[in-house]
PDB file of C-alpha atoms in Angstrom:
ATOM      1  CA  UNK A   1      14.906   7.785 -44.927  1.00 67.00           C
ATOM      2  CA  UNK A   2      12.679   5.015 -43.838  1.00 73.00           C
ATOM      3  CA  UNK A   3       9.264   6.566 -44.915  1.00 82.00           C
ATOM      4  CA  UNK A   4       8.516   4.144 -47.993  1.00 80.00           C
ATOM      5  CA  UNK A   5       8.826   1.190 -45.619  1.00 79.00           C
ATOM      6  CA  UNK A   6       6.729   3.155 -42.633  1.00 81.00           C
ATOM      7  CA  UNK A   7       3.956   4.174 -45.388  1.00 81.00           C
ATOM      8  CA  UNK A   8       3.999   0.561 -47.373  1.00 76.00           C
ATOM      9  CA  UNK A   9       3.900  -0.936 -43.345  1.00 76.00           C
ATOM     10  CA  UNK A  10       0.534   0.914 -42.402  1.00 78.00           C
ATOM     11  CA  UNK A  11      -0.884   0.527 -46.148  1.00 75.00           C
ATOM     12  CA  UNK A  12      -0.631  -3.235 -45.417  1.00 71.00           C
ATOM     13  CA  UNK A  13      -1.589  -3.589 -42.163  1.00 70.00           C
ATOM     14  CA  UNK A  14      -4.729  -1.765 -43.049  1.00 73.00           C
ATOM     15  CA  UNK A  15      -5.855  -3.952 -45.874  1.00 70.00           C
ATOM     16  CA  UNK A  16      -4.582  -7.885 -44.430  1.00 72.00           C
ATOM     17  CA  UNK A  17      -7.403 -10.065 -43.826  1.00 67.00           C
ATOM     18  CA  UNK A  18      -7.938 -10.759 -39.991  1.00 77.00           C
ATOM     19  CA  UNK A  19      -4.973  -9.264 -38.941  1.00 77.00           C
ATOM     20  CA  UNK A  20      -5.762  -8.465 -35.449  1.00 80.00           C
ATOM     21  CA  UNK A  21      -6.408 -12.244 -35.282  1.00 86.00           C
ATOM     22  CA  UNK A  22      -2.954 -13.421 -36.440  1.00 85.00           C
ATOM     23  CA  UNK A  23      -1.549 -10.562 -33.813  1.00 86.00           C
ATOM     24  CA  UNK A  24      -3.900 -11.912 -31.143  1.00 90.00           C
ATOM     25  CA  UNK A  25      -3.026 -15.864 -32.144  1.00 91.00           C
ATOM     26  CA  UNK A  26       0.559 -15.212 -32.353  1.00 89.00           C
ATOM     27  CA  UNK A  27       0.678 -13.585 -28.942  1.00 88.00           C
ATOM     28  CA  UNK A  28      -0.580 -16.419 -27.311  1.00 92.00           C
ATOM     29  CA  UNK A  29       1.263 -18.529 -29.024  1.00 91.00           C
ATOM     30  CA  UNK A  30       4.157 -17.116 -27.260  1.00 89.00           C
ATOM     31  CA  UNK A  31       2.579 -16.656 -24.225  1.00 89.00           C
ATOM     32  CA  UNK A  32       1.683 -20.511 -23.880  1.00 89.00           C
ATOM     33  CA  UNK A  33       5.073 -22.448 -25.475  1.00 90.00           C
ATOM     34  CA  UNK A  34       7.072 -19.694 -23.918  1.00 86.00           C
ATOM     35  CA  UNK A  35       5.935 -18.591 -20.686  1.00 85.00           C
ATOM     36  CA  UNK A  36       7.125 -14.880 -21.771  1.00 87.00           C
ATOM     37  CA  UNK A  37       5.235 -11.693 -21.838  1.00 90.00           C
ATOM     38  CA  UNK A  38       4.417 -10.832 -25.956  1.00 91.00           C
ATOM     39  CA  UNK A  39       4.465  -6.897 -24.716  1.00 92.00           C
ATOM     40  CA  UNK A  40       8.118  -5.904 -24.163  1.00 91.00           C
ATOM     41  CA  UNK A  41       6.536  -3.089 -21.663  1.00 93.00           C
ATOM     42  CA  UNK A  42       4.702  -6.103 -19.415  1.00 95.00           C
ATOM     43  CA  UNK A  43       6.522  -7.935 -16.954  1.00 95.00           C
ATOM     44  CA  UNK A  44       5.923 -11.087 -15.496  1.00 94.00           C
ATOM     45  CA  UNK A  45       6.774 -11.433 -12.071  1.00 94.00           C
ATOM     46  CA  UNK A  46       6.439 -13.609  -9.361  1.00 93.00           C
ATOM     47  CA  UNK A  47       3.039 -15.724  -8.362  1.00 90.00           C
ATOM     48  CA  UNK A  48       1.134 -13.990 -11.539  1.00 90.00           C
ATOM     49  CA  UNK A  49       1.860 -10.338 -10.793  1.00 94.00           C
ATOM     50  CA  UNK A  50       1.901  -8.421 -14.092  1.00 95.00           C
ATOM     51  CA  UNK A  51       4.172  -5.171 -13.532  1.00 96.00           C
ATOM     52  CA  UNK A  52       4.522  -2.095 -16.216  1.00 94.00           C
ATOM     53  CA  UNK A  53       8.334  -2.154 -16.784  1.00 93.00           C
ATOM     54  CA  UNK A  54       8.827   1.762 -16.660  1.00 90.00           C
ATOM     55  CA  UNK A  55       7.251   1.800 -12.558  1.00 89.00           C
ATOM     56  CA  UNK A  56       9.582  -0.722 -11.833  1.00 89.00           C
ATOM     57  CA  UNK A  57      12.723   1.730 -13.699  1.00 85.00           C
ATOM     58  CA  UNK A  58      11.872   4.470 -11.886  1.00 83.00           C
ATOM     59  CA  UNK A  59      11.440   2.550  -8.384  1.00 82.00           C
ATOM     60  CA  UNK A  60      15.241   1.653  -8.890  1.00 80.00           C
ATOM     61  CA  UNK A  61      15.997   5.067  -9.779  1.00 73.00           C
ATOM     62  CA  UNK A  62      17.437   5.883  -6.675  1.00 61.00           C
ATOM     63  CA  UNK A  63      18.069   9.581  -6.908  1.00 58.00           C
ATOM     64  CA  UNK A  64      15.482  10.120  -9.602  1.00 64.00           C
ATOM     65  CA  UNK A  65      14.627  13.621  -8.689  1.00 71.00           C
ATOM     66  CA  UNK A  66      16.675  16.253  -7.534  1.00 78.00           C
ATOM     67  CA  UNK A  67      15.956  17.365  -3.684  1.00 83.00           C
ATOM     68  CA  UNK A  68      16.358  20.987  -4.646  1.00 88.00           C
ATOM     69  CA  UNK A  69      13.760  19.982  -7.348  1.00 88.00           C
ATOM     70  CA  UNK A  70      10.972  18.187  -5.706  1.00 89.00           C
ATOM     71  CA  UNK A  71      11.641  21.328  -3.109  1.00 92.00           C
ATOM     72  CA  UNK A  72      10.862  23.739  -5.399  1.00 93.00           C
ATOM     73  CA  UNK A  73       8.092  21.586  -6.546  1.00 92.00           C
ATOM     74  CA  UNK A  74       6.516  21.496  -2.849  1.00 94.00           C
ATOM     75  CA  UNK A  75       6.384  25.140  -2.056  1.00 96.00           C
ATOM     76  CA  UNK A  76       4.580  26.135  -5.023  1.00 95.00           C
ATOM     77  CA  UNK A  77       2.049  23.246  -4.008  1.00 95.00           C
ATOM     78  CA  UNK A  78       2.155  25.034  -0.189  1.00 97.00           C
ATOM     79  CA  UNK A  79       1.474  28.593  -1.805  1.00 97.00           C
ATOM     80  CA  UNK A  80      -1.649  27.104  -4.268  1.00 95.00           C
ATOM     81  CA  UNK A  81      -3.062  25.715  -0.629  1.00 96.00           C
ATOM     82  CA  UNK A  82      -2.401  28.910   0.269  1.00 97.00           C
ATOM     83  CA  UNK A  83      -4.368  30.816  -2.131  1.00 96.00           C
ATOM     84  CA  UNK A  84      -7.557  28.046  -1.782  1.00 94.00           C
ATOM     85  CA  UNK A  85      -7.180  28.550   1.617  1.00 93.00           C
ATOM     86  CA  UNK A  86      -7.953  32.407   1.664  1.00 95.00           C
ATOM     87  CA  UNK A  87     -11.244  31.747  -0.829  1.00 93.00           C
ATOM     88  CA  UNK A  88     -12.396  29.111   2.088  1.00 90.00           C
ATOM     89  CA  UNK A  89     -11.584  25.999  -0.055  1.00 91.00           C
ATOM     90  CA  UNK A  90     -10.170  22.695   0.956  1.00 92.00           C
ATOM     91  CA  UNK A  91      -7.086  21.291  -0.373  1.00 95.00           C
ATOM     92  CA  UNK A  92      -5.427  18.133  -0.362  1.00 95.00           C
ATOM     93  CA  UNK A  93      -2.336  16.182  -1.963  1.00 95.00           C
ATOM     94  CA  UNK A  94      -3.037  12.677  -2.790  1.00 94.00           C
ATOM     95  CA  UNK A  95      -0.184  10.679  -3.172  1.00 93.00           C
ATOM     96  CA  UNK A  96      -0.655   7.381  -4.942  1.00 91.00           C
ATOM     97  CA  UNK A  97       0.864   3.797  -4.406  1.00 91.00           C
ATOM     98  CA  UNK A  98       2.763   2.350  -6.740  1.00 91.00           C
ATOM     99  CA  UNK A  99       1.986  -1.756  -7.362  1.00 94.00           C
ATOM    100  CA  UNK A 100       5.728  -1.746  -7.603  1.00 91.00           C
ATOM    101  CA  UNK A 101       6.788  -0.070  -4.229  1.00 90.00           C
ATOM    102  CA  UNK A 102       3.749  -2.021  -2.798  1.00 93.00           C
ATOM    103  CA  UNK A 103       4.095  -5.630  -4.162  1.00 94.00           C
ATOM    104  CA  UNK A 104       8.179  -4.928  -4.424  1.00 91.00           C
ATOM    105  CA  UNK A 105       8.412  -8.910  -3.551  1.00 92.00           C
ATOM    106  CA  UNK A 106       6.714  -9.899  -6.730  1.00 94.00           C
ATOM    107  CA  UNK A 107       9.196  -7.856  -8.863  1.00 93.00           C
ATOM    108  CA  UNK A 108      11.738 -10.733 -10.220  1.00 92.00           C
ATOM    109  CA  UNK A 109      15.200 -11.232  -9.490  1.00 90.00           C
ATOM    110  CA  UNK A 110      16.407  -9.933 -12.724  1.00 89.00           C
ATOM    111  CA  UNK A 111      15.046  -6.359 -12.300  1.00 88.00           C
ATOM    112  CA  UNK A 112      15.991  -5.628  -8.894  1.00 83.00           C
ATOM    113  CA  UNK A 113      19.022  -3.979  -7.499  1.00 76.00           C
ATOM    114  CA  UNK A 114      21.171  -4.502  -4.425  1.00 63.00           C
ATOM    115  CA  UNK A 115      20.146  -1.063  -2.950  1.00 62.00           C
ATOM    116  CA  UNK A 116      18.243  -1.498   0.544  1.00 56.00           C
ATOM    117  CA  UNK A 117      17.303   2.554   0.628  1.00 60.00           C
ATOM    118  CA  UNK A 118      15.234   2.827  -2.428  1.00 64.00           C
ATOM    119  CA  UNK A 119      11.881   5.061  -3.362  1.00 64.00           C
ATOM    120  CA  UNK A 120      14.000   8.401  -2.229  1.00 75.00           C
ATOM    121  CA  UNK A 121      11.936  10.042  -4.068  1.00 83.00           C
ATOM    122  CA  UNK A 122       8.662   9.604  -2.480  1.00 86.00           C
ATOM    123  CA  UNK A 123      10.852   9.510   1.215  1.00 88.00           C
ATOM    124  CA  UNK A 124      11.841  13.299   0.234  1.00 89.00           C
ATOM    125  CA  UNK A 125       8.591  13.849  -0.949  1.00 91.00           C
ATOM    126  CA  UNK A 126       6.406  13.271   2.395  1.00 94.00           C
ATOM    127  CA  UNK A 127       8.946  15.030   4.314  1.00 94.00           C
ATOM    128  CA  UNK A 128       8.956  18.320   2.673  1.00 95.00           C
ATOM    129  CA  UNK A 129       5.003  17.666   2.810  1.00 96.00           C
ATOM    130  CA  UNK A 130       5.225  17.782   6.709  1.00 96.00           C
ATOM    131  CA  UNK A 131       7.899  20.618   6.412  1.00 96.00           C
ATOM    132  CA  UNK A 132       6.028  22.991   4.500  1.00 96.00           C
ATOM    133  CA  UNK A 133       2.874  22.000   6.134  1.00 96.00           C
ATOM    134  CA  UNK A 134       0.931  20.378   2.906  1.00 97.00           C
ATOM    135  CA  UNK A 135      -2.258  19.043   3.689  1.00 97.00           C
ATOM    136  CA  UNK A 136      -1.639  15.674   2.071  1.00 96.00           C
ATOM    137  CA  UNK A 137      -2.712  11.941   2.085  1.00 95.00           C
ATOM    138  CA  UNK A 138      -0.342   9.202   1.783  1.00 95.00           C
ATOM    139  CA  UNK A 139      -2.098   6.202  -0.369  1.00 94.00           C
ATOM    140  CA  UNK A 140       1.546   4.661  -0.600  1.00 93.00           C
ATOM    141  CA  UNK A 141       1.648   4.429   3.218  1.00 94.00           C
ATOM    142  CA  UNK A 142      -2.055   3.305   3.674  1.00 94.00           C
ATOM    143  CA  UNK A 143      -1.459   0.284   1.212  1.00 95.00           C
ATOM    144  CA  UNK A 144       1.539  -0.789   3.128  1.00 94.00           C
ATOM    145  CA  UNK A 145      -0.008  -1.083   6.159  1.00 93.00           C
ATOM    146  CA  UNK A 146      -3.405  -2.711   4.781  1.00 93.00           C
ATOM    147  CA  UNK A 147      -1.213  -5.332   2.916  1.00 91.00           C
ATOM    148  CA  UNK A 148      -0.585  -7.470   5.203  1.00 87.00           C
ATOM    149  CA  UNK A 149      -3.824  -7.425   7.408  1.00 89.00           C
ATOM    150  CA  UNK A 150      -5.965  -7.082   4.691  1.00 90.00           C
ATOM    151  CA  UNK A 151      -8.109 -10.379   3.317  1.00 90.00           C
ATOM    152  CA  UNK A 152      -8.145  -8.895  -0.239  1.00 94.00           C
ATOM    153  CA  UNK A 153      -5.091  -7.494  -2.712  1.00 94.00           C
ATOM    154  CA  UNK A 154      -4.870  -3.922  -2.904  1.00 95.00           C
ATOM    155  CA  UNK A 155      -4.109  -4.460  -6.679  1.00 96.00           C
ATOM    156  CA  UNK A 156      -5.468  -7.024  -9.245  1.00 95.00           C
ATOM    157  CA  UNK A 157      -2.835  -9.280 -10.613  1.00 95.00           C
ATOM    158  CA  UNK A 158      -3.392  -8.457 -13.897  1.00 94.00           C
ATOM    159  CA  UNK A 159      -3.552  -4.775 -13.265  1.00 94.00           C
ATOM    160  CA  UNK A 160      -0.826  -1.788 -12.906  1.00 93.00           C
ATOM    161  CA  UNK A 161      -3.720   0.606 -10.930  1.00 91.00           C
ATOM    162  CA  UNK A 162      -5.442  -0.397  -7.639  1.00 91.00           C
ATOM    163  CA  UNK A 163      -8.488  -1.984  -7.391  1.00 93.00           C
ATOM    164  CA  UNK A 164     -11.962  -0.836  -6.574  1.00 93.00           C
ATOM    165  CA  UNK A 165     -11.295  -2.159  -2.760  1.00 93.00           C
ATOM    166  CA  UNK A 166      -7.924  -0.581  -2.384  1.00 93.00           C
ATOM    167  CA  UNK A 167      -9.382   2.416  -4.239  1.00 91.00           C
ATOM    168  CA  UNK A 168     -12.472   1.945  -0.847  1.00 89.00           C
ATOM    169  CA  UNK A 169      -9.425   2.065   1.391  1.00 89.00           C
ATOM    170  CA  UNK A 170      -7.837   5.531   0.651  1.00 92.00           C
ATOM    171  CA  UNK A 171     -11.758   7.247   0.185  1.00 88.00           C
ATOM    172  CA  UNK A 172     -12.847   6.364   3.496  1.00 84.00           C
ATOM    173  CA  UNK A 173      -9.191   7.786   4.923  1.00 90.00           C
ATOM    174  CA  UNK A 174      -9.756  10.859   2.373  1.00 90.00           C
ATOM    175  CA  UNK A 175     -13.700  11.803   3.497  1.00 88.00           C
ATOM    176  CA  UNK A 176     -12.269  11.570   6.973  1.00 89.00           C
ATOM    177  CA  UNK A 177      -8.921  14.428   5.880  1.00 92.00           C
ATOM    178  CA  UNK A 178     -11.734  16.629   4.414  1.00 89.00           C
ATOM    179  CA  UNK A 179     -14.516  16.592   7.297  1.00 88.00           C
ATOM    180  CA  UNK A 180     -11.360  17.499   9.691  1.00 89.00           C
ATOM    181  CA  UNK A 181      -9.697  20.233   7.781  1.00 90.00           C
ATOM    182  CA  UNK A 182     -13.522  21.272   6.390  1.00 85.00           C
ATOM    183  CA  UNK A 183     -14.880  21.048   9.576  1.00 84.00           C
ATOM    184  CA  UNK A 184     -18.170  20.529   8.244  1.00 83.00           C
ATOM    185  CA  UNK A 185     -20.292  16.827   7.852  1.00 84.00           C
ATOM    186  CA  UNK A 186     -19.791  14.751   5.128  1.00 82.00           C
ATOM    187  CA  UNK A 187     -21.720  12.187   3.270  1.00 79.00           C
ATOM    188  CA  UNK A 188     -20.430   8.806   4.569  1.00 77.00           C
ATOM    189  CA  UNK A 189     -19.915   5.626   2.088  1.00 81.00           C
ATOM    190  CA  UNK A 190     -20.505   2.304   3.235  1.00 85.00           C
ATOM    191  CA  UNK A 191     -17.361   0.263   2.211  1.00 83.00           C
ATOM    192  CA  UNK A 192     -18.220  -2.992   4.332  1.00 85.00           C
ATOM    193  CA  UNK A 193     -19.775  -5.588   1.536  1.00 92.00           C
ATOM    194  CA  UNK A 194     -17.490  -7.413  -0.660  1.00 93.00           C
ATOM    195  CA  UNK A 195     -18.549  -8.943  -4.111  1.00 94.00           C
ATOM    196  CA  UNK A 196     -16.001 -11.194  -5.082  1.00 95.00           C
ATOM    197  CA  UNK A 197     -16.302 -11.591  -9.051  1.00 94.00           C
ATOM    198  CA  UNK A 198     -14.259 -13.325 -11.732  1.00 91.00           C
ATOM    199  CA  UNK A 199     -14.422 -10.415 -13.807  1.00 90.00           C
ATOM    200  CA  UNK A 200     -12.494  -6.953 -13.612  1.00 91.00           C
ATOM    201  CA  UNK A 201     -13.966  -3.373 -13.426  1.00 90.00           C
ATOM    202  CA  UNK A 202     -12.658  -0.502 -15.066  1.00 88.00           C
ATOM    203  CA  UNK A 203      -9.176  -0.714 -15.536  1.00 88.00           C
ATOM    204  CA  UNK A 204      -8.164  -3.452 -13.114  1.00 91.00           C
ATOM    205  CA  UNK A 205      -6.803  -6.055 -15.400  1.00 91.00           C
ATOM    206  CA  UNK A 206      -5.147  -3.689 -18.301  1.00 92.00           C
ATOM    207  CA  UNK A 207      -1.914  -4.987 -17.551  1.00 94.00           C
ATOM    208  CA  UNK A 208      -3.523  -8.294 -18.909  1.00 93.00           C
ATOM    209  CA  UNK A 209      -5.303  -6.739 -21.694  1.00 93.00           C
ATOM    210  CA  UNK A 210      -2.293  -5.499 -23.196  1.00 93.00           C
ATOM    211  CA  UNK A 211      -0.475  -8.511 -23.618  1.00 93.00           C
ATOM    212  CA  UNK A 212      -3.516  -8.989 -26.292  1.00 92.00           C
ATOM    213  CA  UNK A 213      -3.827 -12.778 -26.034  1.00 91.00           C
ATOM    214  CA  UNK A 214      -7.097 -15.390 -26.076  1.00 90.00           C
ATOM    215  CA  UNK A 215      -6.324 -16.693 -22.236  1.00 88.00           C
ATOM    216  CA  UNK A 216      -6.467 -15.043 -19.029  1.00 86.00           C
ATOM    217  CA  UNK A 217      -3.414 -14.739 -18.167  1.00 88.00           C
ATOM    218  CA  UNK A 218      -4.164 -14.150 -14.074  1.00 86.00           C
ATOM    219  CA  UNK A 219      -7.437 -16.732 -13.465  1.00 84.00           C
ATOM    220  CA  UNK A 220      -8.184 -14.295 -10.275  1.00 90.00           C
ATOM    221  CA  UNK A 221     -11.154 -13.147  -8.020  1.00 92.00           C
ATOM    222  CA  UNK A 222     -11.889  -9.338  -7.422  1.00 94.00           C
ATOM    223  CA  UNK A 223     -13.037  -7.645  -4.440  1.00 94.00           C
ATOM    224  CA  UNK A 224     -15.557  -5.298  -5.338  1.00 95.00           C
ATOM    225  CA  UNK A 225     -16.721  -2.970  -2.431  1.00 93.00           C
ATOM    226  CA  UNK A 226     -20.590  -2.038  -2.716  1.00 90.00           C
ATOM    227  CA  UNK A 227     -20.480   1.506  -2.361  1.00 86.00           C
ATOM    228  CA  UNK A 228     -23.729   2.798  -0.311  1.00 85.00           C
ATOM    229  CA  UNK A 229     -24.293   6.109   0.857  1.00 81.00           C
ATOM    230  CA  UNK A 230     -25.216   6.629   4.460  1.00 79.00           C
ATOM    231  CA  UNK A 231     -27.542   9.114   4.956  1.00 73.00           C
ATOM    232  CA  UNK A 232     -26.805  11.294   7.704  1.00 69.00           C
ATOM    233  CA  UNK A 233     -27.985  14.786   9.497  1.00 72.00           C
ATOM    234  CA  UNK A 234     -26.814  18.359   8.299  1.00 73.00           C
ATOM    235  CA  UNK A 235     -24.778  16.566   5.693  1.00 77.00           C
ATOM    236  CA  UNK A 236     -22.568  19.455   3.113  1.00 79.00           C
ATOM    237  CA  UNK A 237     -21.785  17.896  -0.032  1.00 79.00           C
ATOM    238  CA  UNK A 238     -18.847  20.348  -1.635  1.00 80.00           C
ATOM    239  CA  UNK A 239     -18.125  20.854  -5.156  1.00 81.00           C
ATOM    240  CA  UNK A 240     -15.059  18.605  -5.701  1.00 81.00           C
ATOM    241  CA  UNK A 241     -12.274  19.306  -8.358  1.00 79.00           C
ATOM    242  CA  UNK A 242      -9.474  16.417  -8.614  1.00 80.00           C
ATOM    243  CA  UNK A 243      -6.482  16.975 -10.808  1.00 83.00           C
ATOM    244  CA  UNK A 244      -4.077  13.980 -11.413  1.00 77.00           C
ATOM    245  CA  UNK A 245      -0.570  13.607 -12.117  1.00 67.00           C
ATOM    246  CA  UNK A 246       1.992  10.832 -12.727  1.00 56.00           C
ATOM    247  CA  UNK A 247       2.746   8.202  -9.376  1.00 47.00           C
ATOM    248  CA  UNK A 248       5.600   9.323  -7.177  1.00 42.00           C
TER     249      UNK A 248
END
């Protein structure tokens, strides 16, 4: 049934000299002499965008979710707004950008459709938002129209979540979403400096990292926003709870 070879796999693996350093060579091996990606999951696109092969599935997935679904899905999101709404507590929907809904150019040829009416999903989404009055910000639709005024990338190359400046972005739209609905002053952040680094933060470049080779496969800069708190009069600083789920 396969387990001998599984078992006698793992047994060896564990006790190989310098494996991880054969795994590592090899990888760039065929990175270098092949131009390929060594991760089946990482995608190479177009002028050094990495992409994670299962967003750019479920962009194409036209109908991915069922309306009747995501429906259903919605109201029970209006009715726990309800609920924090009696107990006097703010709530709001965050939806996320995807780096392949926002950088669909760099996707390559080979991977796309010929469907012009794509993301229905997240289209159905914001709608039923506004119809059953969610209180709701939409990252997707700040990114888009940052992307093309904006002197920095909203994601790293090398990465499949958004950077610490496209990150700056969506806070500064968020504080304002909670001061209006909370009514009350908030603590304002100070988003104007830019470091630009040659080294990632956080989880900028895993898209890179998990192609496990020597090189880097990007060479890129990264806007790093200085965050500084502005001090300010009567300012309420709530208790904040943030759940997250899968992209849309």
């Amino acid at each position: 049934n396969g387990d001998f070879q599984d078992n006698f796999t793992k047994w060896f693996n564990q006790r190989i000299g310098f494996r991880p350093y054969f795994v590592k060579s090899f990888n760039q091996f065929y990175y270098s002499f092949f131009n390929s990606s060594p991760n089946t999951e990482v995608v190479f696109g177009k002028n050094g965008q990495l992409y994670l092969q299962d967003y750019i599935t479920r962009y194409y997935l036209k109908n991915n979710t069922a309306y009747t679904l995501l429906a259903e899905s919605i109201e029970k999101i209006k009715k726990v707004q309800d609920i924090f709404n009696e107990k006097g507590i703010t709530f709001i929907l965050l939806i996320s950008p995807s780096k392949a809904s926002v950088y669909l150019e760099g996707i390559p040829e080979r991977l796309k459709t010929s469907e012009t009416d794509l993301n229905t999903d997240y289209k159905n989404t914001v709608m039923l938002l506004d119809k059953y009055h969610v209180n709701y910000i939409d990252g997707h639709k700040i990114f888009m129209e940052q992307k093309n005024n904006s002197k920095y990338p909203l994601f790293a190359k090398g990465g499949i979540h958004w950077n610490y400046y496209g990150t700056s972005l969506v806070i500064n739209k968020l504080l304002d979403k909670v001061e209006s609905l909370g009514k009350k002053n908030l603590t304002k952040i100070d988003l104007s400096h830019i470091d630009l680094d040659d080294y990632a933060k956080g989880k900028e470049n895993d898209l890179a990292l998990l192609l496990n080779i020597w090189t880097d496969p990007t060479k890129e800069t990264y806007p790093h926003p200085r965050f500084q708190r502005i001090v300010g009069k009567n300012e309420f600083k709530p208790n904040t709870l943030i759940v997250g789920q899968v992209l849309i």
